[in-house]
PDB file of C-alpha atoms and ligand atoms in Angstrom:
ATOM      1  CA  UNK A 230      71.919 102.301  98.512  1.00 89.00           C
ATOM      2  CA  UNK A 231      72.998 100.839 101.638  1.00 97.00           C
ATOM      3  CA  UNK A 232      75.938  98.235 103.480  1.00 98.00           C
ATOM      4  CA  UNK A 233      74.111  95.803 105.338  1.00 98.00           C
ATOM      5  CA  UNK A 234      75.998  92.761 107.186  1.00 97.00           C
ATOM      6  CA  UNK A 235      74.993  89.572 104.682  1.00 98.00           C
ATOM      7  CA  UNK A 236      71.831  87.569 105.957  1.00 98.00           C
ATOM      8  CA  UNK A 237      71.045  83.600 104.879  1.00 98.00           C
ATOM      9  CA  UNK A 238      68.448  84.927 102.079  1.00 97.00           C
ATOM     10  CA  UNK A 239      71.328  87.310 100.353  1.00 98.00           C
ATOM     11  CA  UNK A 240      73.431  83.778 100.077  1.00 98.00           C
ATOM     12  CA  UNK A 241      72.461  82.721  96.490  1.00 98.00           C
ATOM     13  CA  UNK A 242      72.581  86.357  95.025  1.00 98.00           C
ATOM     14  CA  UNK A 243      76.391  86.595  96.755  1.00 98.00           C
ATOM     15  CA  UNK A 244      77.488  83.200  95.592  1.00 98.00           C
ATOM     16  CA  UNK A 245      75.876  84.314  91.800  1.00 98.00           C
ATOM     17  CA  UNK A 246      77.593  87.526  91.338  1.00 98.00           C
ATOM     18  CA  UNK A 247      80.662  86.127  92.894  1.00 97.00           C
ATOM     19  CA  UNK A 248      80.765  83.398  89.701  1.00 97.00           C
ATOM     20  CA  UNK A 249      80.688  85.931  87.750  1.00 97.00           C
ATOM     21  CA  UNK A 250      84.072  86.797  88.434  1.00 95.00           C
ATOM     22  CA  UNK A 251      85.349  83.346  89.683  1.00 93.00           C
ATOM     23  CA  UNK A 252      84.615  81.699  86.171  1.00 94.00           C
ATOM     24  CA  UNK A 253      86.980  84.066  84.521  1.00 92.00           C
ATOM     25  CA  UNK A 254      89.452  83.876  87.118  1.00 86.00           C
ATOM     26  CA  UNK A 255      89.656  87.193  88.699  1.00 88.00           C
ATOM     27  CA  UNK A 256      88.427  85.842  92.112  1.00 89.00           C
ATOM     28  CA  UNK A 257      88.207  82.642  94.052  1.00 87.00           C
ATOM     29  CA  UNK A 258      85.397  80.831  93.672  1.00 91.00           C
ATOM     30  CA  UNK A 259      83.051  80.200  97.083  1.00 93.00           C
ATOM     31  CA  UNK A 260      80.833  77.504  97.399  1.00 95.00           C
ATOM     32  CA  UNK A 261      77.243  77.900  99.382  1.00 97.00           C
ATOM     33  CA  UNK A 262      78.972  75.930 102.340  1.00 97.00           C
ATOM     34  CA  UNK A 263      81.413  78.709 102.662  1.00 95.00           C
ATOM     35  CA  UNK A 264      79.263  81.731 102.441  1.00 97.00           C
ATOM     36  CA  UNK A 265      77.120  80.395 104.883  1.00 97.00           C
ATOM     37  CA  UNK A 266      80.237  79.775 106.976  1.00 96.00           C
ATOM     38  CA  UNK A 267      81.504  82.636 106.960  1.00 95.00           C
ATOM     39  CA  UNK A 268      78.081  84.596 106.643  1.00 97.00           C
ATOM     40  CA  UNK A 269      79.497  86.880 109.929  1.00 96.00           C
ATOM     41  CA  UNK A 270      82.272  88.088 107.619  1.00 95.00           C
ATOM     42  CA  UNK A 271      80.339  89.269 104.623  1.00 98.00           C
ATOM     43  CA  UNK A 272      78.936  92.776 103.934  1.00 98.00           C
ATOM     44  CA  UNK A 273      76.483  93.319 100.538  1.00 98.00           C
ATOM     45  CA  UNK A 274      75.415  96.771  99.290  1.00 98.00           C
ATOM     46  CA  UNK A 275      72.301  96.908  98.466  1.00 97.00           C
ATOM     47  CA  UNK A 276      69.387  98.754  96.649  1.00 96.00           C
ATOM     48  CA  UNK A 277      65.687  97.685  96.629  1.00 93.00           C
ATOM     49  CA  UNK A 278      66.829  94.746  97.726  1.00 91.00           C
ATOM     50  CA  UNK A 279      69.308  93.769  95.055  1.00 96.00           C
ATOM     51  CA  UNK A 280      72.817  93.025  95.995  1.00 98.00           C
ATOM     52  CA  UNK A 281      75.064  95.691  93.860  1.00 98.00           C
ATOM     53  CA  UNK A 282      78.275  94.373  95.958  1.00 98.00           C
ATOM     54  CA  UNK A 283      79.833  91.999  98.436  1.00 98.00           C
ATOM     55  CA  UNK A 284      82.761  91.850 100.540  1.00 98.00           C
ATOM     56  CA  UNK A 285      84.046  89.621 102.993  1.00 97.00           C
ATOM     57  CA  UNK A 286      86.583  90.481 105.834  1.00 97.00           C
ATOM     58  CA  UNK A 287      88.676  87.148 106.747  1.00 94.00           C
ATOM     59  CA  UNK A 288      90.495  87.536 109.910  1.00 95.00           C
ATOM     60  CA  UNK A 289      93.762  85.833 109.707  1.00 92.00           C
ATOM     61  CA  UNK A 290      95.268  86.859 112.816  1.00 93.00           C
ATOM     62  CA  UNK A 291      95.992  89.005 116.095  1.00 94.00           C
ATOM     63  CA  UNK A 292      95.766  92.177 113.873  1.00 95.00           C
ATOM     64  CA  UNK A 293      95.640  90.760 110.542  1.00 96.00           C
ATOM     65  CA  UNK A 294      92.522  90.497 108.379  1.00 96.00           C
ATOM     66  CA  UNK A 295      91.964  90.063 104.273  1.00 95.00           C
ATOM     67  CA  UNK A 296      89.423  91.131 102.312  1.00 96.00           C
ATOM     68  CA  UNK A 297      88.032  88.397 100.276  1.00 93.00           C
ATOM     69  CA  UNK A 298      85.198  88.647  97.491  1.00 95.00           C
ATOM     70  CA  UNK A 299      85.088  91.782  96.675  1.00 97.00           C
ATOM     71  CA  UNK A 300      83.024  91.859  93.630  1.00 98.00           C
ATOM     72  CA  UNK A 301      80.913  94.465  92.535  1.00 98.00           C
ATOM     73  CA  UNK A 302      77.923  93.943  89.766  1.00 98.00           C
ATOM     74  CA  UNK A 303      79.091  94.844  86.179  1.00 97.00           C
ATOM     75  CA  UNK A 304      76.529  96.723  85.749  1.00 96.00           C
ATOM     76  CA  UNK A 305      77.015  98.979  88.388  1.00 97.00           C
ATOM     77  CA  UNK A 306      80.887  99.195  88.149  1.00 96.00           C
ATOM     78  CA  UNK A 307      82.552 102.395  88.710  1.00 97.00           C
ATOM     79  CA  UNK A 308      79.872 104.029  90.662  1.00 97.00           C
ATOM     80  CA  UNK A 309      81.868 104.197  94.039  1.00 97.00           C
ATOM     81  CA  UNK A 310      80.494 100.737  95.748  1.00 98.00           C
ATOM     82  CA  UNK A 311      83.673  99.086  95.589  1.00 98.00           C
ATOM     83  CA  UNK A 312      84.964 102.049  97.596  1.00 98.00           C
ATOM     84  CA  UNK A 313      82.649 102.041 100.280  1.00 98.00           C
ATOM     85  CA  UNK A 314      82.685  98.434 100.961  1.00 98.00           C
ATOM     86  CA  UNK A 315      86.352  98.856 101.389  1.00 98.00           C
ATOM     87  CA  UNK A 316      85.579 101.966 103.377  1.00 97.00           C
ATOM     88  CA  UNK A 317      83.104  99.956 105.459  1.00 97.00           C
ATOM     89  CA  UNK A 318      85.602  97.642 106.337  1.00 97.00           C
ATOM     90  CA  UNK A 319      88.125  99.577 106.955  1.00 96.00           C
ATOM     91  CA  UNK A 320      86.105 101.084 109.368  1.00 96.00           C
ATOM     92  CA  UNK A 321      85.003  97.913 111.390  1.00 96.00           C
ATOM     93  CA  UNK A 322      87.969  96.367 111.612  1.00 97.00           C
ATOM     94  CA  UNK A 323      89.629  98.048 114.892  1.00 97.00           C
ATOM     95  CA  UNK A 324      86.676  96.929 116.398  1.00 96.00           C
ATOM     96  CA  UNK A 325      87.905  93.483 115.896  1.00 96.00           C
ATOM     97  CA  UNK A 326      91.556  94.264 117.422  1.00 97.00           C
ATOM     98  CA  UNK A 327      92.473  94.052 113.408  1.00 97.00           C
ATOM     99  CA  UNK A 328      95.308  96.988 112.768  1.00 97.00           C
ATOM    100  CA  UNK A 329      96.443  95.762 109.250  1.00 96.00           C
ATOM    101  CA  UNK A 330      93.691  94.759 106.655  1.00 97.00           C
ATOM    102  CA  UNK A 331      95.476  92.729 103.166  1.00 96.00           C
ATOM    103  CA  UNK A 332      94.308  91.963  99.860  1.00 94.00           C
ATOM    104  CA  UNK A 333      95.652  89.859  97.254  1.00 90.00           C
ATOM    105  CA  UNK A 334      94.826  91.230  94.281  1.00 92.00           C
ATOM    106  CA  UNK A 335      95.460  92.117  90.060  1.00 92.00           C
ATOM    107  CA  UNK A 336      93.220  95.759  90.963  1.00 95.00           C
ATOM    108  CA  UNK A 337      96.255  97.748  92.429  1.00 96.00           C
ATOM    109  CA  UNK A 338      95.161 101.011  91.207  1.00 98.00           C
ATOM    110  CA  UNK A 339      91.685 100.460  92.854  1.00 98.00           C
ATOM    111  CA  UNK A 340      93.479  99.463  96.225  1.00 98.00           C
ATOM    112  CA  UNK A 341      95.993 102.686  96.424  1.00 98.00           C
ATOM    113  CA  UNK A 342      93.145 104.685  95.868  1.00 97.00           C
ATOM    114  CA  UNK A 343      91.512 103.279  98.541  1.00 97.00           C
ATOM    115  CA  UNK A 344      94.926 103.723 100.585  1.00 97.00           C
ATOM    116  CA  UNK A 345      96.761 100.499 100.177  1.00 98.00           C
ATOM    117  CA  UNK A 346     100.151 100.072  99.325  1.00 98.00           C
ATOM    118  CA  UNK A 347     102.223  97.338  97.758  1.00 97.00           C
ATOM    119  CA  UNK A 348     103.977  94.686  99.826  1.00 96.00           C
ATOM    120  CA  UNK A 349     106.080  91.432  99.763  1.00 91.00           C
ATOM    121  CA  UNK A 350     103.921  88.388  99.816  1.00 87.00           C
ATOM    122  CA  UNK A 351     106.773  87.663 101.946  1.00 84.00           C
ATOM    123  CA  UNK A 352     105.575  90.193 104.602  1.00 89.00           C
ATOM    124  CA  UNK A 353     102.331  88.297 105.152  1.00 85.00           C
ATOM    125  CA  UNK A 354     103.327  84.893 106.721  1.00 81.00           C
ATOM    126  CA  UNK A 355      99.561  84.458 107.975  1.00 79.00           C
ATOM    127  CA  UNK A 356      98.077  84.379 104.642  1.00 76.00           C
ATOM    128  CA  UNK A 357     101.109  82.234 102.556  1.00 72.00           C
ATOM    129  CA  UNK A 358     101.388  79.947 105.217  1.00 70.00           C
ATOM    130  CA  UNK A 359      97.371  79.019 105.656  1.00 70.00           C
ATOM    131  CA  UNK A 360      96.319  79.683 101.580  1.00 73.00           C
ATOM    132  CA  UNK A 361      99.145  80.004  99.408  1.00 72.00           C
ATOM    133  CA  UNK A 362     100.474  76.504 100.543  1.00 70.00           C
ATOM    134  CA  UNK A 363      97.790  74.912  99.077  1.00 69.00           C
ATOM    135  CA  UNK A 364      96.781  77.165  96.103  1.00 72.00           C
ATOM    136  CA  UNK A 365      97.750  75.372  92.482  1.00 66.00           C
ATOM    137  CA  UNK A 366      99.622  79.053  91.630  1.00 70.00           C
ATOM    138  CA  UNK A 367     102.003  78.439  94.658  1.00 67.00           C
ATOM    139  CA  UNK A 368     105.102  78.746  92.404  1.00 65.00           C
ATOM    140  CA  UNK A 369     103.371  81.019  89.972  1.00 68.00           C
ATOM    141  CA  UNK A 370     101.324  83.341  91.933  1.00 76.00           C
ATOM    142  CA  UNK A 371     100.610  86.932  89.875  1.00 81.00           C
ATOM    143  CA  UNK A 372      98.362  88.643  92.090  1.00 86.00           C
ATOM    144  CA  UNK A 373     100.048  91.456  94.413  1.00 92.00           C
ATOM    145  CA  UNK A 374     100.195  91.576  98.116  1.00 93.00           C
ATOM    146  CA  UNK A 375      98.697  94.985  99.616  1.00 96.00           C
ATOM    147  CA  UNK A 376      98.083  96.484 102.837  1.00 97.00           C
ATOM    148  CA  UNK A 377      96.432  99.275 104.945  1.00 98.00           C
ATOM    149  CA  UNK A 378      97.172  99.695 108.261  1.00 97.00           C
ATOM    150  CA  UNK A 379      94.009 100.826 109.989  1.00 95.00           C
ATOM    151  CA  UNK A 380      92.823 102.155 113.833  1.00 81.00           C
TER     152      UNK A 380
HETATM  153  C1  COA B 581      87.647  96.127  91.594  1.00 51.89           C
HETATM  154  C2  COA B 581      86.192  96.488  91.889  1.00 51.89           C
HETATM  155  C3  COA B 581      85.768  95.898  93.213  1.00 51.89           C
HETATM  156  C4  COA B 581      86.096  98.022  91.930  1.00 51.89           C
HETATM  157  O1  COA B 581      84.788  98.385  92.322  1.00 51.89           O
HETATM  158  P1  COA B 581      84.089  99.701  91.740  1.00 51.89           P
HETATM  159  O2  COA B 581      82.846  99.948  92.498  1.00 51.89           O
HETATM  160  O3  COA B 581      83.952  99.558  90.252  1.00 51.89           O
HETATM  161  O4  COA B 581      85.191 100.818  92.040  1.00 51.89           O
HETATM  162  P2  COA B 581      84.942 102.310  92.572  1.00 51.89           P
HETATM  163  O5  COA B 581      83.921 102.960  91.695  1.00 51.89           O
HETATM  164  O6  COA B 581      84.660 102.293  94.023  1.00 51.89           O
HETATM  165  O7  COA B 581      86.373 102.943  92.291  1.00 51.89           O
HETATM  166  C5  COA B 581      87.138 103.659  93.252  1.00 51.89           C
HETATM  167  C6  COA B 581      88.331 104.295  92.528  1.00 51.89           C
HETATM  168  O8  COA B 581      89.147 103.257  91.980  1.00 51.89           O
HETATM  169  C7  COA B 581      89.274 103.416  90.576  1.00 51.89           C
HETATM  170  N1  COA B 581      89.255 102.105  89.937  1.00 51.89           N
HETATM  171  C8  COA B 581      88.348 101.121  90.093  1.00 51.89           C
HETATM  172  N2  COA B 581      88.684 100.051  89.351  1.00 51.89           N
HETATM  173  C9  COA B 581      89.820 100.389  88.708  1.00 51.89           C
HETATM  174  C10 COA B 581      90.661  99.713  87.777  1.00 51.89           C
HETATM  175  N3  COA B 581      90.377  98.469  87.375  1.00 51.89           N
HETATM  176  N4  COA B 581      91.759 100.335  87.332  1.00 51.89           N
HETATM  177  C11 COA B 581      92.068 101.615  87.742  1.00 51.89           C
HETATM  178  N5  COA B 581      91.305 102.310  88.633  1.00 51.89           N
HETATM  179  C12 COA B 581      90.197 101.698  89.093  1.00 51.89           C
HETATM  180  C13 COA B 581      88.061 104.223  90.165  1.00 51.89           C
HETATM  181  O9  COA B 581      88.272 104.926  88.954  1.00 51.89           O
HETATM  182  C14 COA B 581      87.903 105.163  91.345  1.00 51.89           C
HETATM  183  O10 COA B 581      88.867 106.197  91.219  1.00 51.89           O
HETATM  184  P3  COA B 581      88.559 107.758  91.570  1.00 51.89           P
HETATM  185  O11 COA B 581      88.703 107.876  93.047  1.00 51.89           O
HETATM  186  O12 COA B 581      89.623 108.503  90.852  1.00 51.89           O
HETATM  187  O13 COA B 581      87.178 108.050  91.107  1.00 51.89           O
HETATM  188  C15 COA B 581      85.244  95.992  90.747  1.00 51.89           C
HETATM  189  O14 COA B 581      85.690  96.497  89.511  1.00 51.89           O
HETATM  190  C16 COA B 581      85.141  94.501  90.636  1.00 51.89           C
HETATM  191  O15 COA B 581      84.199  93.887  91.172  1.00 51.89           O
HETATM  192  N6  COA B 581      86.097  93.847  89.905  1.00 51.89           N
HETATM  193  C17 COA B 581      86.082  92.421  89.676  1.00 51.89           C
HETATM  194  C18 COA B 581      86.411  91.650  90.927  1.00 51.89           C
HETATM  195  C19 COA B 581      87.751  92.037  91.525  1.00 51.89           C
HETATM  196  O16 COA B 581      88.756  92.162  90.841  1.00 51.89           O
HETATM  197  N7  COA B 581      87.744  92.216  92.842  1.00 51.89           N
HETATM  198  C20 COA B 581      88.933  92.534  93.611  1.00 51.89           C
HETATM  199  C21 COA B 581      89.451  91.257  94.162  1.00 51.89           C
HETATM  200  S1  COA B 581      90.731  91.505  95.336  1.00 51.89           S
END
């Protein structure tokens, strides 16, 4: 079991486990445009060739990234992957310039044990100001604003 950066042919296996999670409203849903936009961004852990994970690592700023679409097969939940993608990232993204990596979330617990902590949505001007503005939960927003400074 390996992280490999995402290639063209991992596309439709991303965008399927991603739906997984995005029809019952836990993430965002991506469309194939946007994975293949943003194909430099993703990572995928995989074994034998099947994708177990994903994870994406938006840059949003001088030294502010987000991780986006992390999802992690059912099947395999539990079993560390979502961990070492985070890890992973973590890792590669001073070598961006990035020293604070975000996540809006409802998996707190998983993100302070991966060394987050709890912030103001307030805090994050980058990501309310490009997203939130035009997100329908604007006014109503329940996910949690975390960070990790990193570097
Ligand atoms: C959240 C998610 C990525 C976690 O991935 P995972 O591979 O199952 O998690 P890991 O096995 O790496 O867990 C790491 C630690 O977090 C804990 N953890 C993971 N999910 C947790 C949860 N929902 N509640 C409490 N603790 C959790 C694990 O028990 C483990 O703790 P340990 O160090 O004491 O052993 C995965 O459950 C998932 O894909 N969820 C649906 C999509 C989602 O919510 N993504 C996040 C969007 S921001």
């Amino acid at each position: 079991m390996d992280i490999y950066h995402a290639v063209t042919s991992d596309v439709k296996d991303i965008y399927d486990l991603i739906q997984i999670y995005a029809e019952k409203g836990i993430v965002l849903p991506r469309t194939y445009l946007s994975l293949y936009q943003h194909l430099q961004c993703l990572y995928v852990m995989k074994q034998d060739n099947n994708i177990l994970g994903v994870a994406g690592l938006h840059v949003l700023g001088p030294d502010l990234a987000e991780i986006q679409s992390l999802v992690v097969s059912p099947d395999y939940a539990g079993k560390g992957i979502g961990r070492s993608l985070v890890k992973r990232i973590i890792s590669d993204a001073p070598k961006l310039g990035i020293s604070r990596v975000m996540s809006f979330t409802y998996e707190t617990e998983f993100f302070k044990k991966c060394g987050f902590k709890i912030v103001e949505k307030e805090t994050l001007p980058e990501k309310v100001w490009v997203d939130c503005m035009n997100c329908p939960k604007f006014n109503c927003c329940d996910e949690v604003a975390m960070i990790r400074y990193v570097g």
